[in-house]
Amino acid sequence: MRKVDWNSPARLLEKVIRHEAVHEVDGWDDLRRRLEPDRRLFAFFHPQLPDEPLIFVEVALVPEMPAAIAPLIDKTAQPLPPDQFKVAAFYSISNCEPGLRGVSLGNFLIKRVAEQLKRELPQLRTFCTLSPIPGFAEWLAKRPALDQLPGLKRGEAADLLAAEAALQQACGGDAAKLNSAAGLDALGKEGEAALLTLCSAYLMRVSPTPDGDPVARFHLDNGARLERLNPRGNLSRKGLKQSHGLMVNYLYDLHRIEASHEKFVQGEVAHSRAMAALL
């Protein structure tokens, strides 16, 4: 594992721009902002390919758990001073080698990065992600049998069916409205609450199954806890299309990673009280 910064070889930096798969790098100015002192980028390399990253992770050092991606990737934003570094937020993980798809390098990278940041910045108290939910909109569009989801508790089936009806009413039966910021604004509080309820069911009840969201399965199997849903977290075209603007925080409690991993293996998602309250 190596830290990548602005002084790294230009050939390596070009590969970072080219392989960024989550939040596209908009040129050199954008990359430079992502390598400022309040940001970190770490990559795994093979000893025989010193300038060919296998996978890399981008981290924002911020005062609190982030709820939206735009401020983290705003290339005009001013770097924060070190006394505001309280939270390390992993906001992008990109695999550079298609041949290694399916190989669990990302989990080792996250743990190594967290350990290194803890040594470098002892004031860091929280390690979390700000993650996309790339499978949610597609899952919702298929109109799944909500009352037959695995692991439902008493009353949840009725609540999910009611949320589905409320969302349909809020968008006038036109799900395409959920793919625009204006459409989300028009949902109102009840429609937004219904969207959050349905997404929480997707993450908490579907994730342990093979049909679960791939990003959720990665982090939960890696020992993270499902922490918080963020409406309007990503209003880019991609974010609206994939998850109707929703993003999620996964919390990496370094003392409970193994316990959370074991829960997931047994078909249970470790989650916060805030997430439980949505169901």
PDB file of C-alpha atoms in Angstrom:
ATOM      1  CA  MET A   1       0.000   0.000   0.000  1.00  0.00           C
ATOM      2  CA  ARG A   2       1.261   3.459  -0.892  1.00  0.00           C
ATOM      3  CA  LYS A   3      -0.057   6.964  -0.462  1.00  0.00           C
ATOM      4  CA  VAL A   4      -0.545   8.781  -3.772  1.00  0.00           C
ATOM      5  CA  ASP A   5      -0.074  12.555  -3.760  1.00  0.00           C
ATOM      6  CA  TRP A   6       0.551  15.433  -6.144  1.00  0.00           C
ATOM      7  CA  ASN A   7       4.268  14.585  -6.241  1.00  0.00           C
ATOM      8  CA  SER A   8       3.611  11.048  -7.479  1.00  0.00           C
ATOM      9  CA  PRO A   9       4.682  10.273 -11.085  1.00  0.00           C
ATOM     10  CA  ALA A  10       2.466  11.884 -13.719  1.00  0.00           C
ATOM     11  CA  ARG A  11       1.894   8.478 -15.318  1.00  0.00           C
ATOM     12  CA  LEU A  12       0.435   7.210 -12.051  1.00  0.00           C
ATOM     13  CA  LEU A  13      -1.786  10.276 -11.621  1.00  0.00           C
ATOM     14  CA  GLU A  14      -3.098   9.821 -15.149  1.00  0.00           C
ATOM     15  CA  LYS A  15      -4.119   6.278 -14.252  1.00  0.00           C
ATOM     16  CA  VAL A  16      -6.027   7.556 -11.220  1.00  0.00           C
ATOM     17  CA  ILE A  17      -7.964   9.962 -13.448  1.00  0.00           C
ATOM     18  CA  ARG A  18      -8.679   7.231 -15.978  1.00  0.00           C
ATOM     19  CA  HIS A  19      -9.720   4.523 -13.507  1.00  0.00           C
ATOM     20  CA  GLU A  20     -11.814   6.563 -11.063  1.00  0.00           C
ATOM     21  CA  ALA A  21     -15.070   4.622 -11.360  1.00  0.00           C
ATOM     22  CA  VAL A  22     -17.331   6.163  -8.717  1.00  0.00           C
ATOM     23  CA  HIS A  23     -17.004   9.943  -9.049  1.00  0.00           C
ATOM     24  CA  GLU A  24     -15.375  10.965 -12.312  1.00  0.00           C
ATOM     25  CA  VAL A  25     -12.304  13.192 -12.040  1.00  0.00           C
ATOM     26  CA  ASP A  26     -12.883  16.379 -14.008  1.00  0.00           C
ATOM     27  CA  GLY A  27      -9.323  17.097 -15.114  1.00  0.00           C
ATOM     28  CA  TRP A  28      -6.118  17.964 -13.309  1.00  0.00           C
ATOM     29  CA  ASP A  29      -7.571  20.717 -11.121  1.00  0.00           C
ATOM     30  CA  ASP A  30     -10.107  18.253  -9.777  1.00  0.00           C
ATOM     31  CA  LEU A  31      -7.433  15.647  -9.074  1.00  0.00           C
ATOM     32  CA  ARG A  32      -5.222  18.207  -7.349  1.00  0.00           C
ATOM     33  CA  ARG A  33      -8.085  19.133  -4.992  1.00  0.00           C
ATOM     34  CA  ARG A  34      -8.544  15.443  -4.171  1.00  0.00           C
ATOM     35  CA  LEU A  35      -4.882  15.307  -3.134  1.00  0.00           C
ATOM     36  CA  GLU A  36      -4.876  18.383  -0.862  1.00  0.00           C
ATOM     37  CA  PRO A  37      -3.873  17.979   2.829  1.00  0.00           C
ATOM     38  CA  ASP A  38      -7.494  17.312   3.913  1.00  0.00           C
ATOM     39  CA  ARG A  39      -7.776  14.446   1.429  1.00  0.00           C
ATOM     40  CA  ARG A  40      -5.949  11.156   1.079  1.00  0.00           C
ATOM     41  CA  LEU A  41      -5.565   8.632  -1.715  1.00  0.00           C
ATOM     42  CA  PHE A  42      -4.064   5.215  -1.061  1.00  0.00           C
ATOM     43  CA  ALA A  43      -3.460   2.415  -3.549  1.00  0.00           C
ATOM     44  CA  PHE A  44      -2.319  -1.194  -3.622  1.00  0.00           C
ATOM     45  CA  PHE A  45       0.518  -2.028  -6.011  1.00  0.00           C
ATOM     46  CA  HIS A  46       2.241  -5.217  -7.084  1.00  0.00           C
ATOM     47  CA  PRO A  47       6.030  -5.123  -6.514  1.00  0.00           C
ATOM     48  CA  GLN A  48       6.690  -5.875 -10.190  1.00  0.00           C
ATOM     49  CA  LEU A  49       4.359  -3.074 -11.370  1.00  0.00           C
ATOM     50  CA  PRO A  50       5.294  -0.093  -9.181  1.00  0.00           C
ATOM     51  CA  ASP A  51       3.323   2.489 -11.190  1.00  0.00           C
ATOM     52  CA  GLU A  52       0.274   0.324 -11.963  1.00  0.00           C
ATOM     53  CA  PRO A  53      -2.291   0.670  -9.157  1.00  0.00           C
ATOM     54  CA  LEU A  54      -4.453  -2.403  -8.632  1.00  0.00           C
ATOM     55  CA  ILE A  55      -7.093  -0.622  -6.564  1.00  0.00           C
ATOM     56  CA  PHE A  56      -7.285   2.752  -4.816  1.00  0.00           C
ATOM     57  CA  VAL A  57      -9.415   4.438  -2.197  1.00  0.00           C
ATOM     58  CA  GLU A  58     -10.101   8.148  -1.716  1.00  0.00           C
ATOM     59  CA  VAL A  59     -10.625   9.615   1.748  1.00  0.00           C
ATOM     60  CA  ALA A  60     -11.941  12.978   2.950  1.00  0.00           C
ATOM     61  CA  LEU A  61     -10.858  14.288   6.360  1.00  0.00           C
ATOM     62  CA  VAL A  62     -13.840  16.271   7.627  1.00  0.00           C
ATOM     63  CA  PRO A  63     -15.433  17.551  10.873  1.00  0.00           C
ATOM     64  CA  GLU A  64     -18.488  15.254  10.753  1.00  0.00           C
ATOM     65  CA  MET A  65     -19.982  12.336   8.895  1.00  0.00           C
ATOM     66  CA  PRO A  66     -20.814  13.647   5.400  1.00  0.00           C
ATOM     67  CA  ALA A  67     -24.353  13.532   4.004  1.00  0.00           C
ATOM     68  CA  ALA A  68     -23.711  14.583   0.393  1.00  0.00           C
ATOM     69  CA  ILE A  69     -20.983  13.948  -2.149  1.00  0.00           C
ATOM     70  CA  ALA A  70     -20.930  17.350  -3.876  1.00  0.00           C
ATOM     71  CA  PRO A  71     -19.001  19.174  -1.103  1.00  0.00           C
ATOM     72  CA  LEU A  72     -16.405  16.383  -0.982  1.00  0.00           C
ATOM     73  CA  ILE A  73     -15.589  16.567  -4.698  1.00  0.00           C
ATOM     74  CA  ASP A  74     -15.998  20.325  -5.189  1.00  0.00           C
ATOM     75  CA  LYS A  75     -12.716  21.252  -6.859  1.00  0.00           C
ATOM     76  CA  THR A  76     -13.129  24.932  -5.852  1.00  0.00           C
ATOM     77  CA  ALA A  77     -13.513  24.194  -2.125  1.00  0.00           C
ATOM     78  CA  GLN A  78     -10.793  25.408   0.223  1.00  0.00           C
ATOM     79  CA  PRO A  79      -8.883  22.763   2.204  1.00  0.00           C
ATOM     80  CA  LEU A  80      -9.850  22.428   5.856  1.00  0.00           C
ATOM     81  CA  PRO A  81      -7.287  23.015   8.635  1.00  0.00           C
ATOM     82  CA  PRO A  82      -6.028  19.936  10.507  1.00  0.00           C
ATOM     83  CA  ASP A  83      -7.842  20.886  13.722  1.00  0.00           C
ATOM     84  CA  GLN A  84     -11.110  20.061  11.921  1.00  0.00           C
ATOM     85  CA  PHE A  85     -10.072  16.514  11.029  1.00  0.00           C
ATOM     86  CA  LYS A  86     -12.451  14.443  13.151  1.00  0.00           C
ATOM     87  CA  VAL A  87     -13.875  11.967  10.628  1.00  0.00           C
ATOM     88  CA  ALA A  88     -12.210   9.930   7.878  1.00  0.00           C
ATOM     89  CA  ALA A  89     -14.802   9.344   5.150  1.00  0.00           C
ATOM     90  CA  PHE A  90     -14.058   6.807   2.407  1.00  0.00           C
ATOM     91  CA  TYR A  91     -15.937   8.172  -0.588  1.00  0.00           C
ATOM     92  CA  SER A  92     -14.579   6.204  -3.554  1.00  0.00           C
ATOM     93  CA  ILE A  93     -13.030   2.791  -4.153  1.00  0.00           C
ATOM     94  CA  SER A  94     -11.957   1.986  -7.708  1.00  0.00           C
ATOM     95  CA  ASN A  95     -10.602  -1.262  -9.111  1.00  0.00           C
ATOM     96  CA  CYS A  96      -8.069  -0.626 -11.869  1.00  0.00           C
ATOM     97  CA  GLU A  97      -7.659  -4.178 -13.152  1.00  0.00           C
ATOM     98  CA  PRO A  98     -10.715  -5.930 -14.642  1.00  0.00           C
ATOM     99  CA  GLY A  99      -8.956  -9.259 -14.230  1.00  0.00           C
ATOM    100  CA  LEU A 100      -9.008  -8.808 -10.447  1.00  0.00           C
ATOM    101  CA  ARG A 101     -12.750  -8.155 -10.277  1.00  0.00           C
ATOM    102  CA  GLY A 102     -14.153 -10.335  -7.517  1.00  0.00           C
ATOM    103  CA  VAL A 103     -10.844 -10.484  -5.640  1.00  0.00           C
ATOM    104  CA  SER A 104     -11.311  -8.959  -2.175  1.00  0.00           C
ATOM    105  CA  LEU A 105      -8.549  -6.376  -2.224  1.00  0.00           C
ATOM    106  CA  GLY A 106     -10.809  -3.497  -1.181  1.00  0.00           C
ATOM    107  CA  ASN A 107     -11.498  -4.855   2.280  1.00  0.00           C
ATOM    108  CA  PHE A 108      -7.789  -5.192   3.075  1.00  0.00           C
ATOM    109  CA  LEU A 109      -7.154  -1.703   1.694  1.00  0.00           C
ATOM    110  CA  ILE A 110      -9.823  -0.041   3.845  1.00  0.00           C
ATOM    111  CA  LYS A 111      -8.554  -1.677   7.029  1.00  0.00           C
ATOM    112  CA  ARG A 112      -4.941  -0.812   6.265  1.00  0.00           C
ATOM    113  CA  VAL A 113      -5.850   2.795   5.455  1.00  0.00           C
ATOM    114  CA  ALA A 114      -7.876   3.162   8.650  1.00  0.00           C
ATOM    115  CA  GLU A 115      -4.988   1.815  10.728  1.00  0.00           C
ATOM    116  CA  GLN A 116      -2.487   4.124   9.044  1.00  0.00           C
ATOM    117  CA  LEU A 117      -4.706   7.199   9.412  1.00  0.00           C
ATOM    118  CA  LYS A 118      -5.264   6.369  13.081  1.00  0.00           C
ATOM    119  CA  ARG A 119      -1.509   6.362  13.611  1.00  0.00           C
ATOM    120  CA  GLU A 120      -0.989   9.559  11.608  1.00  0.00           C
ATOM    121  CA  LEU A 121      -3.975  11.452  13.056  1.00  0.00           C
ATOM    122  CA  PRO A 122      -4.820  10.154  16.568  1.00  0.00           C
ATOM    123  CA  GLN A 123      -7.626  12.726  16.841  1.00  0.00           C
ATOM    124  CA  LEU A 124      -9.705  10.807  14.287  1.00  0.00           C
ATOM    125  CA  ARG A 125     -12.635   9.191  16.060  1.00  0.00           C
ATOM    126  CA  THR A 126     -14.874   8.039  13.213  1.00  0.00           C
ATOM    127  CA  PHE A 127     -14.130   5.978  10.104  1.00  0.00           C
ATOM    128  CA  CYS A 128     -17.050   5.799   7.721  1.00  0.00           C
ATOM    129  CA  THR A 129     -18.029   5.828   4.074  1.00  0.00           C
ATOM    130  CA  LEU A 130     -20.269   7.956   1.912  1.00  0.00           C
ATOM    131  CA  SER A 131     -21.429   5.311  -0.516  1.00  0.00           C
ATOM    132  CA  PRO A 132     -23.676   4.990  -3.548  1.00  0.00           C
ATOM    133  CA  ILE A 133     -26.560   2.508  -3.662  1.00  0.00           C
ATOM    134  CA  PRO A 134     -26.255   1.486  -7.325  1.00  0.00           C
ATOM    135  CA  GLY A 135     -28.878  -1.257  -7.274  1.00  0.00           C
ATOM    136  CA  PHE A 136     -31.719   0.486  -5.441  1.00  0.00           C
ATOM    137  CA  ALA A 137     -33.604   2.198  -8.279  1.00  0.00           C
ATOM    138  CA  GLU A 138     -33.517  -0.920 -10.446  1.00  0.00           C
ATOM    139  CA  TRP A 139     -34.757  -3.066  -7.548  1.00  0.00           C
ATOM    140  CA  LEU A 140     -37.568  -0.643  -6.760  1.00  0.00           C
ATOM    141  CA  ALA A 141     -38.618  -0.409 -10.418  1.00  0.00           C
ATOM    142  CA  LYS A 142     -39.184  -4.174 -10.493  1.00  0.00           C
ATOM    143  CA  ARG A 143     -41.944  -3.768  -7.877  1.00  0.00           C
ATOM    144  CA  PRO A 144     -40.624  -6.543  -5.621  1.00  0.00           C
ATOM    145  CA  ALA A 145     -43.001  -8.476  -3.361  1.00  0.00           C
ATOM    146  CA  LEU A 146     -42.265  -6.362  -0.303  1.00  0.00           C
ATOM    147  CA  ASP A 147     -44.282  -8.520   2.076  1.00  0.00           C
ATOM    148  CA  GLN A 148     -42.117 -11.515   1.149  1.00  0.00           C
ATOM    149  CA  LEU A 149     -38.684 -10.020   1.790  1.00  0.00           C
ATOM    150  CA  PRO A 150     -36.457 -12.235   3.965  1.00  0.00           C
ATOM    151  CA  GLY A 151     -36.133 -11.473   7.650  1.00  0.00           C
ATOM    152  CA  LEU A 152     -39.155  -9.178   8.006  1.00  0.00           C
ATOM    153  CA  LYS A 153     -40.215  -8.491  11.575  1.00  0.00           C
ATOM    154  CA  ARG A 154     -43.770  -8.145  12.822  1.00  0.00           C
ATOM    155  CA  GLY A 155     -45.516  -5.198  11.229  1.00  0.00           C
ATOM    156  CA  GLU A 156     -42.768  -4.456   8.711  1.00  0.00           C
ATOM    157  CA  ALA A 157     -44.588  -5.991   5.748  1.00  0.00           C
ATOM    158  CA  ALA A 158     -47.623  -3.757   6.252  1.00  0.00           C
ATOM    159  CA  ASP A 159     -45.393  -0.712   6.727  1.00  0.00           C
ATOM    160  CA  LEU A 160     -43.519  -1.449   3.496  1.00  0.00           C
ATOM    161  CA  LEU A 161     -46.711  -1.864   1.479  1.00  0.00           C
ATOM    162  CA  ALA A 162     -47.993   1.400   2.925  1.00  0.00           C
ATOM    163  CA  ALA A 163     -44.713   3.120   2.030  1.00  0.00           C
ATOM    164  CA  GLU A 164     -44.928   1.811  -1.534  1.00  0.00           C
ATOM    165  CA  ALA A 165     -48.465   3.178  -1.859  1.00  0.00           C
ATOM    166  CA  ALA A 166     -47.439   6.527  -0.363  1.00  0.00           C
ATOM    167  CA  LEU A 167     -44.520   6.854  -2.773  1.00  0.00           C
ATOM    168  CA  GLN A 168     -46.695   6.012  -5.761  1.00  0.00           C
ATOM    169  CA  GLN A 169     -49.182   8.665  -4.675  1.00  0.00           C
ATOM    170  CA  ALA A 170     -46.467  11.261  -4.032  1.00  0.00           C
ATOM    171  CA  CYS A 171     -45.025  10.880  -7.542  1.00  0.00           C
ATOM    172  CA  GLY A 172     -48.405  10.548  -9.207  1.00  0.00           C
ATOM    173  CA  GLY A 173     -47.642   7.009 -10.328  1.00  0.00           C
ATOM    174  CA  ASP A 174     -44.755   8.264 -12.486  1.00  0.00           C
ATOM    175  CA  ALA A 175     -41.544   6.744 -11.113  1.00  0.00           C
ATOM    176  CA  ALA A 176     -39.502   8.742 -13.649  1.00  0.00           C
ATOM    177  CA  LYS A 177     -40.052  11.797 -11.442  1.00  0.00           C
ATOM    178  CA  LEU A 178     -37.727  10.217  -8.910  1.00  0.00           C
ATOM    179  CA  ASN A 179     -34.867  10.639 -11.376  1.00  0.00           C
ATOM    180  CA  SER A 180     -34.772  14.435 -11.135  1.00  0.00           C
ATOM    181  CA  ALA A 181     -34.027  16.857  -8.322  1.00  0.00           C
ATOM    182  CA  ALA A 182     -37.256  18.713  -9.042  1.00  0.00           C
ATOM    183  CA  GLY A 183     -39.231  15.473  -8.821  1.00  0.00           C
ATOM    184  CA  LEU A 184     -37.656  14.641  -5.465  1.00  0.00           C
ATOM    185  CA  ASP A 185     -38.451  18.135  -4.174  1.00  0.00           C
ATOM    186  CA  ALA A 186     -42.075  17.606  -5.160  1.00  0.00           C
ATOM    187  CA  LEU A 187     -42.399  14.410  -3.100  1.00  0.00           C
ATOM    188  CA  GLY A 188     -42.979  16.267   0.139  1.00  0.00           C
ATOM    189  CA  LYS A 189     -42.124  14.920   3.589  1.00  0.00           C
ATOM    190  CA  GLU A 190     -44.418  11.889   3.357  1.00  0.00           C
ATOM    191  CA  GLY A 191     -43.102  10.839  -0.044  1.00  0.00           C
ATOM    192  CA  GLU A 192     -39.484  11.272   1.033  1.00  0.00           C
ATOM    193  CA  ALA A 193     -40.127   9.255   4.207  1.00  0.00           C
ATOM    194  CA  ALA A 194     -41.638   6.474   2.087  1.00  0.00           C
ATOM    195  CA  LEU A 195     -38.574   6.449  -0.181  1.00  0.00           C
ATOM    196  CA  LEU A 196     -36.275   6.165   2.846  1.00  0.00           C
ATOM    197  CA  THR A 197     -38.341   3.322   4.293  1.00  0.00           C
ATOM    198  CA  LEU A 198     -38.178   1.352   1.058  1.00  0.00           C
ATOM    199  CA  CYS A 199     -34.438   1.914   0.714  1.00  0.00           C
ATOM    200  CA  SER A 200     -33.837   0.872   4.309  1.00  0.00           C
ATOM    201  CA  ALA A 201     -35.683  -2.388   3.584  1.00  0.00           C
ATOM    202  CA  TYR A 202     -33.529  -2.906   0.507  1.00  0.00           C
ATOM    203  CA  LEU A 203     -30.323  -2.419   2.480  1.00  0.00           C
ATOM    204  CA  MET A 204     -31.323  -4.252   5.669  1.00  0.00           C
ATOM    205  CA  ARG A 205     -33.368  -7.143   4.317  1.00  0.00           C
ATOM    206  CA  VAL A 206     -32.059  -7.749   0.780  1.00  0.00           C
ATOM    207  CA  SER A 207     -28.326  -7.148   1.333  1.00  0.00           C
ATOM    208  CA  PRO A 208     -27.600 -10.604   2.807  1.00  0.00           C
ATOM    209  CA  THR A 209     -29.065 -12.256  -0.297  1.00  0.00           C
ATOM    210  CA  PRO A 210     -27.345 -12.682  -3.686  1.00  0.00           C
ATOM    211  CA  ASP A 211     -29.702  -9.976  -5.045  1.00  0.00           C
ATOM    212  CA  GLY A 212     -28.383  -7.431  -2.565  1.00  0.00           C
ATOM    213  CA  ASP A 213     -26.772  -4.153  -3.526  1.00  0.00           C
ATOM    214  CA  PRO A 214     -23.129  -4.876  -4.482  1.00  0.00           C
ATOM    215  CA  VAL A 215     -21.692  -1.910  -2.580  1.00  0.00           C
ATOM    216  CA  ALA A 216     -23.740  -2.760   0.503  1.00  0.00           C
ATOM    217  CA  ARG A 217     -22.649  -6.390   0.364  1.00  0.00           C
ATOM    218  CA  PHE A 218     -19.008  -5.333   0.075  1.00  0.00           C
ATOM    219  CA  HIS A 219     -19.029  -3.052   3.128  1.00  0.00           C
ATOM    220  CA  LEU A 220     -21.295  -5.186   5.315  1.00  0.00           C
ATOM    221  CA  ASP A 221     -19.323  -8.341   4.594  1.00  0.00           C
ATOM    222  CA  ASN A 222     -16.226  -6.290   5.371  1.00  0.00           C
ATOM    223  CA  GLY A 223     -17.525  -5.659   8.896  1.00  0.00           C
ATOM    224  CA  ALA A 224     -19.085  -2.221   8.527  1.00  0.00           C
ATOM    225  CA  ARG A 225     -22.341  -1.140  10.166  1.00  0.00           C
ATOM    226  CA  LEU A 226     -25.242   0.358   8.213  1.00  0.00           C
ATOM    227  CA  GLU A 227     -25.349   3.800   9.804  1.00  0.00           C
ATOM    228  CA  ARG A 228     -27.426   6.465   8.000  1.00  0.00           C
ATOM    229  CA  LEU A 229     -29.389   7.147   4.824  1.00  0.00           C
ATOM    230  CA  ASN A 230     -28.959  10.548   3.187  1.00  0.00           C
ATOM    231  CA  PRO A 231     -31.700  11.935   0.905  1.00  0.00           C
ATOM    232  CA  ARG A 232     -30.364  14.138  -1.917  1.00  0.00           C
ATOM    233  CA  GLY A 233     -26.889  12.853  -1.198  1.00  0.00           C
ATOM    234  CA  ASN A 234     -26.017  12.589  -4.898  1.00  0.00           C
ATOM    235  CA  LEU A 235     -28.025  14.703  -7.321  1.00  0.00           C
ATOM    236  CA  SER A 236     -25.793  13.949 -10.294  1.00  0.00           C
ATOM    237  CA  ARG A 237     -27.392  12.219 -13.267  1.00  0.00           C
ATOM    238  CA  LYS A 238     -25.769   8.952 -12.219  1.00  0.00           C
ATOM    239  CA  GLY A 239     -26.860   9.284  -8.598  1.00  0.00           C
ATOM    240  CA  LEU A 240     -30.454  10.071  -9.542  1.00  0.00           C
ATOM    241  CA  LYS A 241     -30.627   7.174 -11.986  1.00  0.00           C
ATOM    242  CA  GLN A 242     -29.090   4.591  -9.656  1.00  0.00           C
ATOM    243  CA  SER A 243     -30.623   5.492  -6.301  1.00  0.00           C
ATOM    244  CA  HIS A 244     -32.992   8.460  -6.722  1.00  0.00           C
ATOM    245  CA  GLY A 245     -30.349  10.673  -5.120  1.00  0.00           C
ATOM    246  CA  LEU A 246     -29.898   8.586  -1.961  1.00  0.00           C
ATOM    247  CA  MET A 247     -26.496   7.837  -0.472  1.00  0.00           C
ATOM    248  CA  VAL A 248     -25.596   5.841   2.617  1.00  0.00           C
ATOM    249  CA  ASN A 249     -22.990   5.968   5.365  1.00  0.00           C
ATOM    250  CA  TYR A 250     -21.396   2.728   6.533  1.00  0.00           C
ATOM    251  CA  LEU A 251     -19.545   2.983   9.825  1.00  0.00           C
ATOM    252  CA  TYR A 252     -16.286   1.130  10.377  1.00  0.00           C
ATOM    253  CA  ASP A 253     -16.050   0.632  14.130  1.00  0.00           C
ATOM    254  CA  LEU A 254     -12.540  -0.785  14.345  1.00  0.00           C
ATOM    255  CA  HIS A 255     -13.398  -2.666  17.559  1.00  0.00           C
ATOM    256  CA  ARG A 256     -16.504  -4.358  16.136  1.00  0.00           C
ATOM    257  CA  ILE A 257     -15.526  -5.228  12.569  1.00  0.00           C
ATOM    258  CA  GLU A 258     -15.302  -8.963  13.208  1.00  0.00           C
ATOM    259  CA  ALA A 259     -18.622  -9.072  15.086  1.00  0.00           C
ATOM    260  CA  SER A 260     -20.409  -7.160  12.317  1.00  0.00           C
ATOM    261  CA  HIS A 261     -18.885  -9.429   9.685  1.00  0.00           C
ATOM    262  CA  GLU A 262     -20.088 -12.513  11.546  1.00  0.00           C
ATOM    263  CA  LYS A 263     -23.599 -11.055  11.741  1.00  0.00           C
ATOM    264  CA  PHE A 264     -23.652 -10.560   7.991  1.00  0.00           C
ATOM    265  CA  VAL A 265     -22.433 -14.090   7.339  1.00  0.00           C
ATOM    266  CA  GLN A 266     -25.401 -15.295   9.431  1.00  0.00           C
ATOM    267  CA  GLY A 267     -27.806 -13.221   7.315  1.00  0.00           C
ATOM    268  CA  GLU A 268     -28.163 -10.235   9.636  1.00  0.00           C
ATOM    269  CA  VAL A 269     -27.157  -6.642   8.893  1.00  0.00           C
ATOM    270  CA  ALA A 270     -25.477  -4.687  11.683  1.00  0.00           C
ATOM    271  CA  HIS A 271     -27.261  -1.339  11.783  1.00  0.00           C
ATOM    272  CA  SER A 272     -27.788   1.798  13.833  1.00  0.00           C
ATOM    273  CA  ARG A 273     -30.925   2.771  15.737  1.00  0.00           C
ATOM    274  CA  ALA A 274     -31.566   5.477  13.157  1.00  0.00           C
ATOM    275  CA  MET A 275     -31.747   2.859  10.419  1.00  0.00           C
ATOM    276  CA  ALA A 276     -33.997   0.606  12.504  1.00  0.00           C
ATOM    277  CA  ALA A 277     -36.350   3.558  13.046  1.00  0.00           C
ATOM    278  CA  LEU A 278     -36.912   3.879   9.282  1.00  0.00           C
ATOM    279  CA  LEU A 279     -38.533   0.438   9.233  1.00  0.00           C
TER     280      LEU A 279
END
